[in-house]
Short mmCIF file of C-alpha atoms in Angstrom, two decimals:
data_model
loop_
_atom_site.label_atom_id
_atom_site.label_comp_id
_atom_site.label_asym_id
_atom_site.label_seq_id
_atom_site.Cartn_x
_atom_site.Cartn_y
_atom_site.Cartn_z
CA MET A 1 0.00 0.00 0.00
CA THR A 2 1.48 3.30 -1.06
CA LEU A 3 1.84 6.29 1.22
CA ARG A 4 -0.84 8.11 -0.73
CA THR A 5 -3.30 5.25 -0.27
CA ARG A 6 -2.59 4.96 3.46
CA PHE A 7 -3.03 8.70 3.95
CA ALA A 8 -6.33 8.74 2.07
CA ALA A 9 -7.64 5.72 4.00
CA TYR A 10 -6.66 7.24 7.36
CA PHE A 11 -8.24 10.59 6.54
CA THR A 12 -11.42 8.92 5.27
CA GLY A 13 -11.68 6.76 8.40
CA VAL A 14 -11.39 9.77 10.67
CA VAL A 15 -14.05 11.63 8.69
CA PHE A 16 -16.53 8.75 8.80
CA ALA A 17 -15.92 8.21 12.53
CA VAL A 18 -16.72 11.86 13.21
CA LEU A 19 -19.82 11.72 11.01
CA GLY A 20 -21.00 8.53 12.73
CA ALA A 21 -20.65 10.09 16.18
CA ALA A 22 -22.46 13.21 14.97
CA SER A 23 -25.29 11.05 13.60
CA LEU A 24 -25.77 9.26 16.93
CA PHE A 25 -25.72 12.53 18.83
CA PHE A 26 -28.26 14.06 16.45
CA PHE A 27 -30.55 11.02 16.70
CA TYR A 28 -30.73 10.96 20.50
CA SER A 29 -30.93 14.74 20.88
CA GLN A 30 -33.73 14.89 18.28
CA LYS A 31 -35.59 12.08 20.03
CA ALA A 32 -35.34 13.89 23.36
CA GLU A 33 -36.54 17.11 21.74
CA ILE A 34 -39.59 15.37 20.22
CA HIS A 35 -40.50 13.86 23.61
CA ASN A 36 -40.08 17.23 25.29
CA GLN A 37 -42.33 18.99 22.77
CA MET A 38 -44.91 16.23 23.19
CA ARG A 39 -44.92 16.62 26.98
CA ILE A 40 -45.38 20.37 26.58
CA ARG A 41 -48.40 19.88 24.29
CA HIS A 42 -49.91 17.35 26.66
CA GLY A 43 -49.42 19.68 29.60
CA GLN A 44 -51.10 22.52 27.74
CA THR A 45 -54.08 20.31 26.85
CA LEU A 46 -54.44 19.18 30.46
CA ALA A 47 -54.17 22.75 31.72
CA SER A 48 -56.96 23.84 29.36
CA LEU A 49 -59.14 20.96 30.57
CA VAL A 50 -58.58 21.97 34.20
CA LYS A 51 -59.44 25.60 33.47
CA VAL A 52 -62.66 24.73 31.64
CA SER A 53 -63.61 22.28 34.40
CA GLU A 54 -63.09 24.85 37.15
CA GLU A 55 -65.08 27.51 35.30
CA SER A 56 -67.92 25.12 34.43
CA LEU A 57 -68.20 23.63 37.91
CA LEU A 58 -68.08 27.06 39.51
CA ALA A 59 -70.89 28.33 37.27
CA SER A 60 -72.72 24.96 37.26
CA GLU A 61 -72.59 24.87 33.45
CA ASP A 62 -72.44 21.17 32.69
CA ILE A 63 -73.15 21.71 28.98
CA ALA A 64 -69.98 23.80 28.47
CA LEU A 65 -67.85 21.12 30.12
CA LEU A 66 -69.55 18.34 28.16
CA ASN A 67 -68.97 20.14 24.85
CA TYR A 68 -65.30 20.66 25.66
CA LEU A 69 -64.85 17.01 26.62
CA ARG A 70 -66.42 15.94 23.33
CA GLU A 71 -64.12 18.31 21.45
CA LEU A 72 -61.09 16.76 23.12
CA SER A 73 -62.28 13.21 22.48
CA ARG A 74 -62.49 13.92 18.73
CA ARG A 75 -58.78 14.68 18.55
CA PRO A 76 -56.89 11.75 16.99
CA GLU A 77 -54.22 11.64 19.69
CA VAL A 78 -56.70 11.54 22.62
CA ALA A 79 -57.76 8.04 23.73
CA GLU A 80 -60.04 9.01 26.62
CA VAL A 81 -60.83 12.03 28.77
CA ALA A 82 -63.01 12.57 31.84
CA VAL A 83 -63.43 14.60 35.01
CA ILE A 84 -63.44 12.44 38.16
CA GLY A 85 -65.30 13.49 41.27
CA ALA A 86 -64.04 13.41 44.84
CA ASP A 87 -65.73 10.02 45.33
CA GLY A 88 -63.65 8.46 42.52
CA LEU A 89 -66.57 8.20 40.12
CA ILE A 90 -66.92 9.90 36.76
CA LEU A 91 -68.29 13.42 37.16
CA ALA A 92 -68.21 14.41 33.48
CA HIS A 93 -67.52 12.35 30.35
CA PRO A 94 -67.98 12.78 26.57
CA ASP A 95 -70.54 9.99 26.86
CA PRO A 96 -73.13 11.21 29.41
CA ASP A 97 -74.24 7.63 30.06
CA ARG A 98 -70.93 6.92 31.76
CA SER A 99 -71.34 9.72 34.29
CA GLY A 100 -71.56 8.39 37.84
CA GLY A 101 -69.77 5.17 36.95
CA PRO A 102 -66.21 3.96 37.61
CA THR A 103 -63.27 5.00 35.51
CA ASP A 104 -60.36 3.06 34.05
CA LEU A 105 -58.23 6.17 33.56
CA ASP A 106 -55.15 5.33 35.62
CA PRO A 107 -52.53 8.11 35.85
CA ALA A 108 -49.88 5.42 36.43
CA LYS A 109 -50.28 4.23 32.85
CA PRO A 110 -48.03 5.66 30.11
CA PHE A 111 -49.28 8.84 28.43
CA THR A 112 -52.06 9.26 31.02
CA TYR A 113 -52.12 12.50 33.01
CA ALA A 114 -54.15 13.84 35.93
CA ARG A 115 -54.43 17.20 37.66
CA GLU A 116 -56.68 18.41 40.46
CA VAL A 117 -59.60 20.74 39.81
CA SER A 118 -59.97 23.28 42.60
CA ILE A 119 -62.58 25.91 43.40
CA GLN A 120 -61.63 28.61 45.88
CA GLY A 121 -58.61 26.62 46.98
CA ARG A 122 -60.53 23.40 47.61
CA GLN A 123 -60.15 20.34 45.41
CA VAL A 124 -63.52 19.25 44.08
CA ALA A 125 -62.52 16.96 41.20
CA GLU A 126 -59.65 15.68 39.09
CA ALA A 127 -59.17 16.09 35.34
CA ARG A 128 -57.74 13.02 33.61
CA ILE A 129 -56.74 12.49 30.01
CA ALA A 130 -55.13 9.53 28.24
CA PHE A 131 -53.37 9.81 24.90
CA ASP A 132 -53.20 7.07 22.30
CA SER A 133 -49.80 5.42 22.92
CA GLN A 134 -49.64 3.69 19.53
CA ARG A 135 -50.35 6.91 17.66
CA LEU A 136 -47.81 8.81 19.76
CA ARG A 137 -45.12 6.23 19.07
CA ARG A 138 -45.97 6.36 15.37
CA ASP A 139 -45.72 10.15 15.41
CA ILE A 140 -42.37 9.95 17.19
CA HIS A 141 -41.05 7.44 14.66
CA GLN A 142 -42.29 9.55 11.76
CA GLY A 143 -40.74 12.71 13.19
CA LEU A 144 -37.41 10.96 13.75
CA SER A 145 -37.46 9.47 10.25
CA GLN A 146 -38.02 12.86 8.65
CA SER A 147 -35.34 14.56 10.74
CA MET A 148 -32.79 11.78 10.22
CA GLY A 149 -33.55 11.73 6.48
CA ARG A 150 -32.70 15.41 6.17
CA PHE A 151 -29.61 14.96 8.34
CA LEU A 152 -28.34 11.90 6.43
CA ARG A 153 -28.72 13.69 3.11
CA SER A 154 -26.50 16.43 4.47
CA VAL A 155 -24.06 13.82 5.79
CA VAL A 156 -23.82 12.07 2.41
CA LEU A 157 -23.18 15.35 0.64
CA GLY A 158 -20.58 16.32 3.22
CA SER A 159 -18.92 12.90 2.94
CA MET A 160 -18.61 13.26 -0.82
CA ILE A 161 -17.03 16.69 -0.49
CA LEU A 162 -14.66 15.53 2.26
CA GLY A 163 -13.74 12.45 0.23
CA LEU A 164 -12.77 14.60 -2.72
CA LEU A 165 -10.77 16.88 -0.45
CA ALA A 166 -9.04 13.85 1.11
CA GLY A 167 -8.05 12.51 -2.32
CA LEU A 168 -6.80 15.92 -3.43
CA LEU A 169 -4.83 16.41 -0.22
CA ALA A 170 -3.30 12.94 -0.47
CA TRP A 171 -2.29 13.54 -4.09
CA THR A 172 -0.74 16.96 -3.46
CA SER A 173 1.10 15.89 -0.30
CA THR A 174 2.73 12.75 -1.72
CA ARG A 175 3.64 13.69 -5.30
CA PRO A 176 7.35 14.35 -6.03
CA PRO A 177 8.49 17.98 -5.92
CA SER A 178 8.80 19.82 -9.20
CA PRO A 179 12.27 20.91 -10.38
CA ARG A 180 11.28 24.55 -10.08
CA ALA A 181 10.52 24.10 -6.38
CA ASP A 182 13.82 22.23 -5.70
CA PRO A 183 16.98 23.99 -7.05
CA ALA A 184 19.18 21.01 -6.19
CA ALA A 185 16.97 18.66 -8.17
CA ALA A 186 16.94 21.12 -11.04
CA ALA A 187 20.73 21.32 -11.06
CA SER A 188 21.16 17.57 -10.93
CA SER A 189 18.72 17.05 -13.76
CA ARG A 190 20.36 19.65 -16.04
CA PRO A 191 22.66 18.05 -18.69
CA VAL A 192 26.38 18.84 -18.28
CA SER A 193 28.42 19.73 -21.38
CA HIS A 194 32.16 18.92 -21.55
CA ALA A 195 34.49 20.91 -23.77
CA ILE A 196 37.47 18.92 -25.21
CA ILE A 197 40.54 20.98 -26.18
CA GLN A 198 42.88 19.54 -28.81
CA LEU A 199 46.59 20.44 -28.27
CA PRO A 200 49.39 20.05 -30.83
CA GLU A 201 51.66 17.09 -30.25
CA ASN A 202 54.92 19.24 -29.82
CA ALA A 203 53.26 22.09 -27.88
CA PRO A 204 55.20 22.93 -24.70
CA LEU A 205 53.33 22.64 -21.48
CA ALA A 206 53.16 25.67 -19.25
CA PRO A 207 54.76 25.15 -15.84
CA ALA A 208 52.34 24.73 -13.03
CA ARG A 209 51.97 27.75 -10.82
CA ALA A 210 52.85 27.36 -7.25
CA LEU A 211 49.99 27.76 -4.84
#
């Protein structure tokens, strides 16, 4: 393996190692960001439910609360939503027939949230909402796929550019120097001419000068 080939292979290996580490970092940071944004949206939805519940219970407007619960239940990401009374039974539900019955909304389950509903500082109920776990996982996977697709396209383009630069750098750093850049090489490569002087056979030789 020539020096040029070894240099190009080493440079390419370093580049791909850096790009691989960057890809892993981007994947996990993007996944954490998607989960964080999802938790923020869920918290905002739950906060709105608590606010509407407090206002409706304070004004004894069951219709306003029922309409809002039905609106939430029509959202694709919502699996179930209800307001639970202090006795643990359903106080308000999108299906009025389930009011007064038990609930299976367990805040300990994944993607299920609960928050107390208070009136004048006293807890009177609890708002609970469960999100569809399968849909949320599908949305997370889709978001990661789109983000990683854009990132990998950039990585491929960057790898091609860096590969070309690596080949160019290896070629320029290992090629022999040109004679113009090396005076010694230029002098050694220049042809030397020898002049031969013909002397007559009886010509006297001049005495050598003393040093």
